[in-house]
Coordinates of C-alpha atoms and ligand atoms in Angstrom, one line a residue:
X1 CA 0.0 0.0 0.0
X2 CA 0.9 3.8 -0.8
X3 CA 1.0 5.5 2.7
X4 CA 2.9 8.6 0.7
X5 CA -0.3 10.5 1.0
X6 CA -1.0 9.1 4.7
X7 CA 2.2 10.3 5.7
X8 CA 1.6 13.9 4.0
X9 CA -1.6 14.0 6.3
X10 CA 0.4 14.4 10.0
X11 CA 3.1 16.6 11.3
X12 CA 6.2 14.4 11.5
X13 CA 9.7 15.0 11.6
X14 CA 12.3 14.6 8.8
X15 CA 11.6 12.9 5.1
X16 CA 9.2 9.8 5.2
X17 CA 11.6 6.5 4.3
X18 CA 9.6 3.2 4.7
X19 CA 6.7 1.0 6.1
X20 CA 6.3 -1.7 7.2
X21 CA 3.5 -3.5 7.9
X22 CA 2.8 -4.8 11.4
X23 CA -0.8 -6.6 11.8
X24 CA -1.7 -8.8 14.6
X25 CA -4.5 -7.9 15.5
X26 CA -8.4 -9.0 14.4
X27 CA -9.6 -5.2 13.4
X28 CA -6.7 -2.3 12.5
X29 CA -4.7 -1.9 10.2
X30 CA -0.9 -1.5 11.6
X31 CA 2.4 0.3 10.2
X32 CA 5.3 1.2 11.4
X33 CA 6.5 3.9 9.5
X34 CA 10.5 5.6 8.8
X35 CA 11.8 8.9 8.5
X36 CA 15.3 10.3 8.1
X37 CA 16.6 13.7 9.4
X38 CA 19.2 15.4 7.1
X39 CA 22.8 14.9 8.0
X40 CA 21.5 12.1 10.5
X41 CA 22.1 8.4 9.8
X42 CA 19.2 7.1 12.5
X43 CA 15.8 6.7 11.5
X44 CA 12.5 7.7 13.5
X45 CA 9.9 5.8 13.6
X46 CA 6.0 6.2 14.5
X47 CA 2.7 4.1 14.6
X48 CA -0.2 4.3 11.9
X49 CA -2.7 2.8 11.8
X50 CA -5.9 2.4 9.5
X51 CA -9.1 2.8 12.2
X52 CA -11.5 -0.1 11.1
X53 CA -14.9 1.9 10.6
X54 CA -16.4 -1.3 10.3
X55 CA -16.4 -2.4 14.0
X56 CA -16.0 1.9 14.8
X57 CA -18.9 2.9 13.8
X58 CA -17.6 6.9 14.8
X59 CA -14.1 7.2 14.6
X60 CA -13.9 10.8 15.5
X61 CA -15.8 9.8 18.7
X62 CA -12.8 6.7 19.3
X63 CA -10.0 9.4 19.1
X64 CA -11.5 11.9 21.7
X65 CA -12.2 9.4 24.1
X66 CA -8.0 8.5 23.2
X67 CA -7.0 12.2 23.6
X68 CA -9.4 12.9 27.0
X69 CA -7.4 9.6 28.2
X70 CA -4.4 10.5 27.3
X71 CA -4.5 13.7 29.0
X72 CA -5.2 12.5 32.1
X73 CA -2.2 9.6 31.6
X74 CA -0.2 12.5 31.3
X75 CA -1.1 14.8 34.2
X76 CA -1.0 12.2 36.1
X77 CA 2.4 10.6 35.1
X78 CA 4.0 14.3 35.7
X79 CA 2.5 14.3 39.4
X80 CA 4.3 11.1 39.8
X81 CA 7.2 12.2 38.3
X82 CA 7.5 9.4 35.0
X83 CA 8.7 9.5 31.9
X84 CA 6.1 10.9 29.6
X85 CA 7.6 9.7 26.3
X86 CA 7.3 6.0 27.8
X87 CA 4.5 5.6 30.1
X88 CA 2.0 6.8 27.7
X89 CA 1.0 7.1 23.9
X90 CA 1.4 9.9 22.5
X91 CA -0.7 11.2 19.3
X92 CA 1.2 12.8 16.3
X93 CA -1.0 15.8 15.2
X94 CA -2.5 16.0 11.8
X95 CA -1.8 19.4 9.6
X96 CA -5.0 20.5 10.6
X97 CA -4.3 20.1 14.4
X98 CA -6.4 17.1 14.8
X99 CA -5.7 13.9 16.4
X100 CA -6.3 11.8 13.3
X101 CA -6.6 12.2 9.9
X102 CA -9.5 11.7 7.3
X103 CA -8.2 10.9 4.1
X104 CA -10.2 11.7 0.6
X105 CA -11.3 8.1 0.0
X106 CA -13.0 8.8 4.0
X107 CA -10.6 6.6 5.6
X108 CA -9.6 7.6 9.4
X109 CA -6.1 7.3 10.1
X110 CA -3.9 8.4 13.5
X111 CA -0.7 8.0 14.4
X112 CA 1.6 8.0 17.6
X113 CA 5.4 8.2 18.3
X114 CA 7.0 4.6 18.7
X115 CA 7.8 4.2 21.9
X116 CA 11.2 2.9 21.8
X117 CA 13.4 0.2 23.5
X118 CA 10.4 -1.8 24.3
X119 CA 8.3 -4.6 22.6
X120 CA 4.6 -6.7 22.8
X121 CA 4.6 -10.5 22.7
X122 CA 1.9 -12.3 20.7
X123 CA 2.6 -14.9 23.5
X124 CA 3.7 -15.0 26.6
X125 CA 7.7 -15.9 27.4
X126 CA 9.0 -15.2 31.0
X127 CA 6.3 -15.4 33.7
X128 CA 8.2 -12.4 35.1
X129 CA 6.5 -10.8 32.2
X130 CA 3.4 -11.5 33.1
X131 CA 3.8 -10.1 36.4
X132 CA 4.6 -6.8 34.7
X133 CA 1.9 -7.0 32.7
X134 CA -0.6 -7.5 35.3
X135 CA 1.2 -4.7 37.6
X136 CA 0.6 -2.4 34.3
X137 CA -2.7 -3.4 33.8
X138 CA -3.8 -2.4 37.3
X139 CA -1.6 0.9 37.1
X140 CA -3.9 2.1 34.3
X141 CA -6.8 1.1 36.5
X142 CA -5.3 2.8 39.3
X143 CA -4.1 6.1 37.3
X144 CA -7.6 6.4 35.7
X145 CA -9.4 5.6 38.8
X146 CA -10.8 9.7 39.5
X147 CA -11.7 9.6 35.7
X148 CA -15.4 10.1 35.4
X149 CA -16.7 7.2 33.0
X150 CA -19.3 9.5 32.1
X151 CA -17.2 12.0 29.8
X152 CA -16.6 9.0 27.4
X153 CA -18.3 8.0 24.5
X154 CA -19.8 4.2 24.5
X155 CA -17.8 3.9 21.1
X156 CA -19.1 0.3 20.9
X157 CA -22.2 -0.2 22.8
X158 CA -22.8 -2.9 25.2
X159 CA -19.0 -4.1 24.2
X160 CA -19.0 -6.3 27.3
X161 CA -22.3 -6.9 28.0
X162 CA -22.5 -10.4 28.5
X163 CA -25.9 -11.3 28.0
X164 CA -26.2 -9.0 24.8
X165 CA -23.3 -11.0 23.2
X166 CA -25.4 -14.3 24.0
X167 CA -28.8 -13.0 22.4
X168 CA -26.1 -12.0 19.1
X169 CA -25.3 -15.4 19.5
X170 CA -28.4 -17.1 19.4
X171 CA -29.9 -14.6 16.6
X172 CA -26.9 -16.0 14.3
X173 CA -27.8 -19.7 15.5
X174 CA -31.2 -19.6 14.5
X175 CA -30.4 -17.2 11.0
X176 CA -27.8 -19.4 10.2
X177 CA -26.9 -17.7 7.5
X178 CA -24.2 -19.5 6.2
X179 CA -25.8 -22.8 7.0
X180 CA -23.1 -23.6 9.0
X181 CA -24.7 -24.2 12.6
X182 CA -24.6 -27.9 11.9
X183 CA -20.9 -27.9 11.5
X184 CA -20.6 -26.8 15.6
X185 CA -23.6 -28.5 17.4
X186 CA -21.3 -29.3 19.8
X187 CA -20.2 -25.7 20.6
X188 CA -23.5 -24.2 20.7
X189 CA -24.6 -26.8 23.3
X190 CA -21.6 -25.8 25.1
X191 CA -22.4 -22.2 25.0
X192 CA -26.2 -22.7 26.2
X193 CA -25.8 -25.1 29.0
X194 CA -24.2 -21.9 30.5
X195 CA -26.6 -19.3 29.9
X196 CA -27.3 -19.1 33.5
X197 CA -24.5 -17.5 34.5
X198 CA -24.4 -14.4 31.7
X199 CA -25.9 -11.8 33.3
X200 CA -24.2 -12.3 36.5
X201 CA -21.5 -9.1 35.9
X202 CA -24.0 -6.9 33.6
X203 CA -26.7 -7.4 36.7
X204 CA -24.7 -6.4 39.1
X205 CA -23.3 -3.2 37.3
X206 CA -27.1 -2.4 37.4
X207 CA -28.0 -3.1 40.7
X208 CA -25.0 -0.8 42.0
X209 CA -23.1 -3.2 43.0
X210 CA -20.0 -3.1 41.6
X211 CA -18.6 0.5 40.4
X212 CA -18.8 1.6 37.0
X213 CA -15.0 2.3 35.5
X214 CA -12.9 3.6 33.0
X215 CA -11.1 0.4 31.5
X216 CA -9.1 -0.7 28.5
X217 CA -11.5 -3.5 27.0
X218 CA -8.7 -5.2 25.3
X219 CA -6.1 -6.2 27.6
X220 CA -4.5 -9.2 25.2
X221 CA -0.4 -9.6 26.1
X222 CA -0.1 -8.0 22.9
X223 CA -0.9 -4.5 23.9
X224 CA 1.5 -4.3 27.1
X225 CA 4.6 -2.9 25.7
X226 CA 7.3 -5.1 27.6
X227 CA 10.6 -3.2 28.3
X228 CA 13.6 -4.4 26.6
X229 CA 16.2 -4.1 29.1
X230 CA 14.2 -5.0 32.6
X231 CA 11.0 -7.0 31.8
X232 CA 8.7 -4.5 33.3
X233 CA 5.7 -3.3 31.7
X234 CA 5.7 -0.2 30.1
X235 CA 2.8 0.8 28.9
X236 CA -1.1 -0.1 27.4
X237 CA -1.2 0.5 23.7
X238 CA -4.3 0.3 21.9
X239 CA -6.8 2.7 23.5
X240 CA -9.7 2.0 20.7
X241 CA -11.9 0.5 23.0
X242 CA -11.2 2.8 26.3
X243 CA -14.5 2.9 28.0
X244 CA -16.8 2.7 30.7
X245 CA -17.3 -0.7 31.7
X246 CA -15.9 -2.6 34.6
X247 CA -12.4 -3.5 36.0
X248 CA -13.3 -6.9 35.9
X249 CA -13.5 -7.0 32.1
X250 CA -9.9 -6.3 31.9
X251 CA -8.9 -8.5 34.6
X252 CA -10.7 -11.5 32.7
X253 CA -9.3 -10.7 29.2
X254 CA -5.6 -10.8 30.3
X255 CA -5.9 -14.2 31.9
X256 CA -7.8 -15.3 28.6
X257 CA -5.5 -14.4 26.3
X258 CA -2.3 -14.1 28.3
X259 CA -2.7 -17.5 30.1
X260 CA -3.3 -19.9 27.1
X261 CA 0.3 -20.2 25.7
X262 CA -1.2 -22.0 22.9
X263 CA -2.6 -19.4 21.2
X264 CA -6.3 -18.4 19.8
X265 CA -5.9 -20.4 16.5
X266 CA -4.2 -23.6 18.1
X267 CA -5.5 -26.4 16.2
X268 CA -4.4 -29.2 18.7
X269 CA -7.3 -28.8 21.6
X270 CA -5.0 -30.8 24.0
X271 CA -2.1 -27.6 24.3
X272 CA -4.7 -25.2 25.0
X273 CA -5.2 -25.4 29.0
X274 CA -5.2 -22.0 31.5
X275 CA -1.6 -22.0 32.8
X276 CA -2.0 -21.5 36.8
X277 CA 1.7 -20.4 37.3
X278 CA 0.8 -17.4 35.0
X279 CA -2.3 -16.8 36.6
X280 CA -0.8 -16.6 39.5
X281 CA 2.0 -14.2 38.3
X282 CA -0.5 -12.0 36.8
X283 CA -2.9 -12.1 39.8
X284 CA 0.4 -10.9 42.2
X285 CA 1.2 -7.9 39.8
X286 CA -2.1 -6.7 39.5
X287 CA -3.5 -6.9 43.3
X288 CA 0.2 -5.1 43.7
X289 CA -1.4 -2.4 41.7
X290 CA -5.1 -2.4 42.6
X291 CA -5.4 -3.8 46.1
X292 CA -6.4 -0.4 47.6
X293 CA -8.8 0.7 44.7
X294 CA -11.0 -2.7 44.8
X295 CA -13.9 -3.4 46.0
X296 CA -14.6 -6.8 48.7
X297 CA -17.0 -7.7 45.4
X298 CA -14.3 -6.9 42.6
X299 CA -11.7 -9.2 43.8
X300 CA -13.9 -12.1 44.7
X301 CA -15.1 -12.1 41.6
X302 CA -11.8 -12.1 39.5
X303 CA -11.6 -15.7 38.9
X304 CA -15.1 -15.4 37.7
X305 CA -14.7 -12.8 35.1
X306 CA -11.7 -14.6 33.8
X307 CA -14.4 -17.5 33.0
X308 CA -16.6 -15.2 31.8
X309 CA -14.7 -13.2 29.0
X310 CA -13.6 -16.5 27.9
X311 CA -16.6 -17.5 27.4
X312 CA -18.0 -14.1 25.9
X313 CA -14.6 -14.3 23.8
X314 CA -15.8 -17.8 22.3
X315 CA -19.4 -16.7 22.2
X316 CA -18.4 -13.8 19.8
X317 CA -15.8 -16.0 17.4
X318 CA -18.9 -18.6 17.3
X319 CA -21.4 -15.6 15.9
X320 CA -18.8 -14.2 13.9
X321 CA -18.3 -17.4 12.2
X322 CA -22.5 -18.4 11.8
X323 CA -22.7 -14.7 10.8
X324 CA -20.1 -15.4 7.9
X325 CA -16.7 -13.4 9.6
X326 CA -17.8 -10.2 9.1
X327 CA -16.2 -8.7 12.2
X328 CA -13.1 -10.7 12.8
X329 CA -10.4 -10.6 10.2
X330 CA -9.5 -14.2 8.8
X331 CA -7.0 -15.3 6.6
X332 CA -8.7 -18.8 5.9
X333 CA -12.0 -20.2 6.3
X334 CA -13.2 -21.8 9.6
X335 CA -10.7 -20.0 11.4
X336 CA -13.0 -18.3 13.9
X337 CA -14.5 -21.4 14.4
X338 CA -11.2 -22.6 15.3
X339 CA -10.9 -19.9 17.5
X340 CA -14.2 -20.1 19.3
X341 CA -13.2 -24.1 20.0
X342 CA -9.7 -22.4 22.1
X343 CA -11.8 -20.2 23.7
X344 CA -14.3 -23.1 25.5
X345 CA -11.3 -25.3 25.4
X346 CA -10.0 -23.0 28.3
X347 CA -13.5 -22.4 29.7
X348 CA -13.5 -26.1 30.5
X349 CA -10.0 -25.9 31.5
X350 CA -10.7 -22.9 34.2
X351 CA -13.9 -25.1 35.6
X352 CA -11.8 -27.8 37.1
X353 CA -9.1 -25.6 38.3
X354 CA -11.8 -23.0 39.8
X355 CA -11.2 -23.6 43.1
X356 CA -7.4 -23.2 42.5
X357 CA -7.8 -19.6 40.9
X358 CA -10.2 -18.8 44.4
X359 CA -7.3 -19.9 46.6
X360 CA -4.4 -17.4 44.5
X361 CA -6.8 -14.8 44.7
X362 CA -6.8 -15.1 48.6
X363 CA -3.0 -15.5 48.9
X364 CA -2.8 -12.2 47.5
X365 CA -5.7 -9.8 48.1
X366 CA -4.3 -7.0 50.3
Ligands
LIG1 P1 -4.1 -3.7 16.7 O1 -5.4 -3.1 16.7 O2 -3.7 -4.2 15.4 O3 -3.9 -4.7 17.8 P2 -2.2 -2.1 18.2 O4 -2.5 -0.6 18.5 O5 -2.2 -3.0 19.3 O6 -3.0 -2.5 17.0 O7 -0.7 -2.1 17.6 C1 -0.1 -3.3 17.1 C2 1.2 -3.5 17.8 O8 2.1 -2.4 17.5 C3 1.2 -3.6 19.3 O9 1.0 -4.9 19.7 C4 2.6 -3.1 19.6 O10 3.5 -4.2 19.5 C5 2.9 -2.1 18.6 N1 2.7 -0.7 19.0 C6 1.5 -0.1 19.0 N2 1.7 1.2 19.4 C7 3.0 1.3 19.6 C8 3.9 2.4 20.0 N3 3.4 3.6 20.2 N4 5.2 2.2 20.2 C9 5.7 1.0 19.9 N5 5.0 -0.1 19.5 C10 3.7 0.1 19.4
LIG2 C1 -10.0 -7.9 18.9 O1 -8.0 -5.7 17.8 P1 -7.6 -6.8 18.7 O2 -7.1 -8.0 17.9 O3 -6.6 -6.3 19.8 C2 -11.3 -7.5 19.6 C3 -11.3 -7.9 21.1 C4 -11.1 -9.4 21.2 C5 -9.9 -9.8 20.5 C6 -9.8 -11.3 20.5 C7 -12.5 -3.9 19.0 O4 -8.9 -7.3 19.5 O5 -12.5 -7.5 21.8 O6 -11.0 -9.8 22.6 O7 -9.9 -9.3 19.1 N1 -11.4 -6.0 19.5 C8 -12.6 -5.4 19.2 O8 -8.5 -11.7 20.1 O9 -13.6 -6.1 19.0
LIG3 MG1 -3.4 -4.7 19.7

């Protein structure tokens, strides 16, 4: 792809050099982009990325609720005295002083300076690096705790909600569009023999009884940028989905994704189980972080939510793939399938070890 004209949209330094392309995820589209100064042999480097108006309905409305974060990140990493290059995205302005850019054929783009000496893992290596990751995870709970949830935009409505995601589910069962329910009897059984438990989080958040927050919504390994020299987190990329909604969420989705060192698309069922040494690592780090900003009812519930988003995780591949994978990208067909069957793999996995996970949470609660 041409970015020339991209790159002509934002205010960066020096003379634009190179892309490369750097997709991992299921949505965005990701670049990492090169510039040269004159008389300097180093290259800079930034982030782009494509915004995928297909799952943002209102990208405009994605990048305020990025810039009212990111403020706050930063006033608050200057009170503690951190590094604000590291510790936080920054967003390269357009020309027009915006914080993205809408190109002629209406595609949004934004971009942000690469944080350097640092890198994600699709999977996860050194349990120490969990621990960092959960310790970062609850930092950006913690730092974004006297952020009113209210002055943010519900970019994607009901993105949690549980129950919602199940009635999605069984409108694509009975559509069956693609008449492919019969392929997965198996999993849809699996799914419905839950439905009891669904609502459990959503009903609570309505009945006031567990706090409304400002959360991340897609805590994957992937988007904790691991430094390169000590291990330790160093910060949350991909804001897209920064919204009200509850700590619990991103709790759960770590120990989802970062847990399983299989991967989402493992084919071979039998190396995809929950790893209880890195749910253990990930619990210490992040009760390090949160203990004093959680509620009795939020910790109790941790091992809980991590069952849940699993399941809601699976839930969602299983639509996606009845509904024809219109929301997922896929580079093959049956993949989200595949996908789904990881995702109940571990949900069957986290069962029998439930009362394990309750114990780990009690070692370390504060
Ligand atoms: P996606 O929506 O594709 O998951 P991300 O925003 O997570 O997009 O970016 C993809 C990857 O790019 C991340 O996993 C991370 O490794 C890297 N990345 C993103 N932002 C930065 C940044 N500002 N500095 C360095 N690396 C980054
Ligand atoms: C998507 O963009 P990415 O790959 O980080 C999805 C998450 C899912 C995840 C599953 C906006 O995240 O909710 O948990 O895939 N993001 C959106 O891998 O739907
Ligand atoms: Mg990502």
């Amino acid at each position: 792809m041409d970015l020339g004209n991209i790159v002509e949209g934002f205010v960066f330094e020096g003379e634009f050099s190179g892309a490369e392309k750097y997709n991992f995820g299921h949505i965005n589209e990701t670049y990492i982009i090169y510039f040269t100064k004159k008389g300097k042999r180093e290259k800079q480097r930034y982030i782009l990325q494509k915004i995928n108006h297909n799952v943002f309905k209102n990208p405009e409305q994605v990048m305020e609720n990025i810039e009212k974060v990111i403020r706050h990140l930063q006033d608050k990493i200057i009170e503690n005295g951190g590094d604000l290059k590291r510790e936080t995205l920054n967003i390269i302005p357009s020309v027009d002083g915006k914080c993205f850019y809408r190109c002629p054929r209406d595609n949004f783009w934004r971009a942000y300076e690469y944080i350097e000496g640092s890198r994600s893992y699709q999977i996860v290596e050194s349990p120490y690096h969990f621990y960092s990751a959960g310790k970062t995870i609850g930092k950006f709970q913690k730092l974004l705790h006297d952020f009113p949830p209210s002055a943010l935009y519900d970019t994607i409505p009901g993105f949690h909600d549980t129950r919602k995601r199940y009635e999605d589910f069984l409108e694509a069962v009975n559509k069956d569009l693609l008449d492919r329910a019969q392929k997965v009897h198996g999993e849809i059984d699996f799914v419905k023999h839950r439905e009891d438990k669904v609502s459990l989080l959503v009903n609570m958040l309505r009945e006031g009884k567990l706090p409304l927050r400002v959360i991340h919504n897609d805590t994957k390994f992937n988007n904790v940028l691991i430094d390169d020299q000590t291990g330790e987190g160093v910060c949350l990329v991909d804001l897209d989905t920064v919204m009200p909604g509850l700590s619990l969420y991103d709790f759960g989705d770590a120990i989802r994704y970062g847990t399983n060192l299989a991967g989402e698309d493992e084919h071979d069922l039998s190396k995809v189980n929950m790893d209880l040494m890195l749910y253990e690592q990930f619990c210490r780090g992040y009760l390090e972080t949160t203990g004093d900003i959680l509620t009795e009812d939020e910790v109790k519930l941790l091992p809980f939510a991590a069952w849940l988003i699993t399941l809601e995780c699976g839930m969602r591949f299983l639509t996606d793939y009845l509904n024809g994978d219109v929301y997922f990208k896929v580079s093959r067909e049956g993949q989200n399938c595949q996908r789904a069957r990881t995702q109940f793999k571990l949900v069957w996995d986290m069962e029998s070890k439930y009362e394990l996970m309750k114990n780990i949470i009690e070692k370390y609660r504060k």
